[in-house]
Amino acid sequence: GAVVSQHPSWVICKSGTSVKIECRSLDFQATTMFWYRQFPKQSLMLMATSNEGSKATYEQGVEKDKFLINHASLTLSTLTVTSAHPEDSSFYICSARVGQGTSEAFFGQGTRLTVV
Amino acid sequence: RKEVEQDPGPFNVPEGATVAFNCTYSNSASQSFFWYRQDCRKEPKLLMSVYSSGNEDGRFTAQLNRASQYISLLIRDSKLSDSATYLCVVRGGADGLTFGKGTHLIIQP
């Protein structure tokens, strides 16, 4: 299947700093990528939809100024957690689909963020 | 009411047994349905899509009941390697997926 690569796999940062997470589609072009967050023992929650060449669409309750999304090319979307706080510690996962409709979503490996 | 509801378990099942999970969804406009598997601290991976007519993939059988907004997954002859969290996933009109919290399955030798 298609490959989505996400980096870094884990990161520990200090409160107040910013962290950038990259999501790349390696063997296909993804006009749309999705960013999810998963807290321990919780379901994956969609944070935002990243659209190539345009602004991201954020889900209700997700601060767009805190979680900056840039989708500058058809193979790369980045999520920057700005001024991170301990409550931002979570598992962040990106996904992309090949085509539209009912096609499968492929996930990156996820990034475990710990803010200390 | 949560959009996608699953029994979180854990389900402790002996190896070789048959186990079934259920899931209900609230959005009647949902268009696509999936079961994903997630191992601890890993990304979800697609197990199978779920079709209205029901579908089978080896030891796994998925069923969808649109009238009751209900999805099921049946695992026959369970293996130790089946131990994981099984996520019921629904796609509505938008592209993003809505995940259930997952059902934790433990296969015991």
mmCIF file of C-alpha atoms in Angstrom, chain B:
data_model
loop_
_atom_site.group_PDB
_atom_site.id
_atom_site.type_symbol
_atom_site.label_atom_id
_atom_site.label_comp_id
_atom_site.label_asym_id
_atom_site.label_seq_id
_atom_site.Cartn_x
_atom_site.Cartn_y
_atom_site.Cartn_z
ATOM 1 C CA ARG B 1 -24.389 10.786 22.270
ATOM 2 C CA LYS B 2 -20.914 9.893 21.014
ATOM 3 C CA GLU B 3 -20.524 9.656 17.272
ATOM 4 C CA VAL B 4 -19.003 6.186 17.271
ATOM 5 C CA GLU B 5 -19.455 3.952 20.291
ATOM 6 C CA GLN B 6 -17.664 0.747 21.116
ATOM 7 C CA ASP B 7 -17.356 -1.429 24.191
ATOM 8 C CA PRO B 8 -13.790 -0.693 25.365
ATOM 9 C CA GLY B 9 -13.320 -4.156 26.872
ATOM 10 C CA PRO B 10 -10.869 -5.624 27.564
ATOM 11 C CA PHE B 11 -12.036 -8.868 26.068
ATOM 12 C CA ASN B 12 -9.957 -11.756 27.382
ATOM 13 C CA VAL B 13 -10.387 -14.682 25.017
ATOM 14 C CA PRO B 14 -8.597 -18.047 24.846
ATOM 15 C CA GLU B 15 -6.612 -18.816 21.740
ATOM 16 C CA GLY B 16 -8.741 -20.511 19.101
ATOM 17 C CA ALA B 17 -11.994 -18.983 20.277
ATOM 18 C CA THR B 18 -14.372 -16.853 18.252
ATOM 19 C CA VAL B 19 -14.938 -13.285 19.374
ATOM 20 C CA ALA B 20 -17.243 -10.545 18.114
ATOM 21 C CA PHE B 21 -17.169 -6.782 18.539
ATOM 22 C CA ASN B 22 -19.953 -4.338 17.948
ATOM 23 C CA CYS B 23 -20.035 -0.673 17.153
ATOM 24 C CA THR B 24 -22.818 1.877 16.725
ATOM 25 C CA TYR B 25 -22.637 5.204 14.952
ATOM 26 C CA SER B 26 -24.878 8.231 15.283
ATOM 27 C CA ASN B 27 -24.559 9.952 11.906
ATOM 28 C CA SER B 28 -27.068 8.371 9.554
ATOM 29 C CA ALA B 29 -25.381 10.145 6.628
ATOM 30 C CA SER B 30 -22.165 8.188 7.151
ATOM 31 C CA GLN B 31 -20.922 6.740 3.916
ATOM 32 C CA SER B 32 -17.953 4.504 4.588
ATOM 33 C CA PHE B 33 -17.125 2.127 7.382
ATOM 34 C CA PHE B 34 -13.930 0.437 8.430
ATOM 35 C CA TRP B 35 -12.282 -1.638 11.088
ATOM 36 C CA TYR B 36 -8.752 -0.596 11.950
ATOM 37 C CA ARG B 37 -6.314 -2.352 14.210
ATOM 38 C CA GLN B 38 -4.009 -0.426 16.503
ATOM 39 C CA ASP B 39 -1.158 -1.993 18.420
ATOM 40 C CA CYS B 40 0.167 -0.292 21.523
ATOM 41 C CA ARG B 41 1.882 3.018 20.716
ATOM 42 C CA LYS B 42 1.563 2.421 16.988
ATOM 43 C CA GLU B 43 -0.436 3.988 14.212
ATOM 44 C CA PRO B 44 -3.781 2.446 13.195
ATOM 45 C CA LYS B 45 -3.721 0.062 10.273
ATOM 46 C CA LEU B 46 -6.670 -0.858 8.123
ATOM 47 C CA LEU B 47 -8.009 -4.310 8.877
ATOM 48 C CA MET B 48 -10.930 -4.250 6.489
ATOM 49 C CA SER B 49 -13.599 -2.071 4.975
ATOM 50 C CA VAL B 50 -17.201 -2.887 5.818
ATOM 51 C CA TYR B 51 -19.789 -3.259 3.084
ATOM 52 C CA SER B 52 -23.559 -3.376 3.307
ATOM 53 C CA SER B 53 -23.640 -6.922 1.996
ATOM 54 C CA GLY B 54 -21.163 -8.071 4.631
ATOM 55 C CA ASN B 55 -17.676 -9.182 3.769
ATOM 56 C CA GLU B 56 -15.121 -11.709 4.853
ATOM 57 C CA ASP B 57 -11.330 -11.736 4.806
ATOM 58 C CA GLY B 58 -9.886 -14.989 6.056
ATOM 59 C CA ARG B 59 -10.782 -15.346 9.718
ATOM 60 C CA PHE B 60 -12.396 -11.907 9.843
ATOM 61 C CA THR B 61 -16.006 -11.130 8.961
ATOM 62 C CA ALA B 62 -17.502 -7.643 9.004
ATOM 63 C CA GLN B 63 -21.161 -6.742 8.812
ATOM 64 C CA LEU B 64 -23.020 -3.453 8.466
ATOM 65 C CA ASN B 65 -26.627 -2.750 9.354
ATOM 66 C CA ARG B 66 -27.472 0.713 8.089
ATOM 67 C CA ALA B 67 -31.017 0.667 9.474
ATOM 68 C CA SER B 68 -29.724 0.085 13.003
ATOM 69 C CA GLN B 69 -26.496 2.041 12.407
ATOM 70 C CA TYR B 70 -24.550 -0.913 13.677
ATOM 71 C CA ILE B 71 -21.261 -2.494 12.588
ATOM 72 C CA SER B 72 -19.760 -5.757 13.728
ATOM 73 C CA LEU B 73 -16.485 -7.619 13.459
ATOM 74 C CA LEU B 74 -16.151 -11.357 13.999
ATOM 75 C CA ILE B 75 -12.795 -13.056 14.484
ATOM 76 C CA ARG B 76 -12.708 -16.836 14.182
ATOM 77 C CA ASP B 77 -9.964 -19.160 15.408
ATOM 78 C CA SER B 78 -8.282 -16.297 17.243
ATOM 79 C CA LYS B 79 -4.471 -16.152 17.356
ATOM 80 C CA LEU B 80 -2.176 -14.656 19.940
ATOM 81 C CA SER B 81 -1.168 -12.106 17.320
ATOM 82 C CA ASP B 82 -4.764 -10.856 17.165
ATOM 83 C CA SER B 83 -4.240 -9.138 20.521
ATOM 84 C CA ALA B 84 -4.656 -5.433 19.806
ATOM 85 C CA THR B 85 -7.153 -2.608 19.978
ATOM 86 C CA TYR B 86 -9.793 -2.705 17.255
ATOM 87 C CA LEU B 87 -11.096 0.642 16.121
ATOM 88 C CA CYS B 88 -14.470 1.135 14.506
ATOM 89 C CA VAL B 89 -14.130 3.959 12.004
ATOM 90 C CA VAL B 90 -16.750 5.888 10.086
ATOM 91 C CA ARG B 91 -16.456 8.450 7.326
ATOM 92 C CA GLY B 92 -19.291 10.911 6.879
ATOM 93 C CA GLY B 93 -19.751 13.519 4.184
ATOM 94 C CA ALA B 94 -16.401 15.144 4.879
ATOM 95 C CA ASP B 95 -13.114 13.408 4.268
ATOM 96 C CA GLY B 96 -11.976 13.024 7.851
ATOM 97 C CA LEU B 97 -12.525 9.810 9.731
ATOM 98 C CA THR B 98 -14.364 9.475 13.038
ATOM 99 C CA PHE B 99 -12.901 6.862 15.318
ATOM 100 C CA GLY B 100 -14.435 4.926 18.148
ATOM 101 C CA LYS B 101 -12.351 4.590 21.304
ATOM 102 C CA GLY B 102 -11.510 1.053 20.374
ATOM 103 C CA THR B 103 -12.095 -2.372 21.829
ATOM 104 C CA HIS B 104 -9.120 -3.929 23.546
ATOM 105 C CA LEU B 105 -8.693 -7.628 22.764
ATOM 106 C CA ILE B 106 -6.355 -9.949 24.659
ATOM 107 C CA ILE B 107 -5.884 -13.470 23.322
ATOM 108 C CA GLN B 108 -4.650 -15.803 26.026
ATOM 109 C CA PRO B 109 -2.594 -18.935 25.347
#
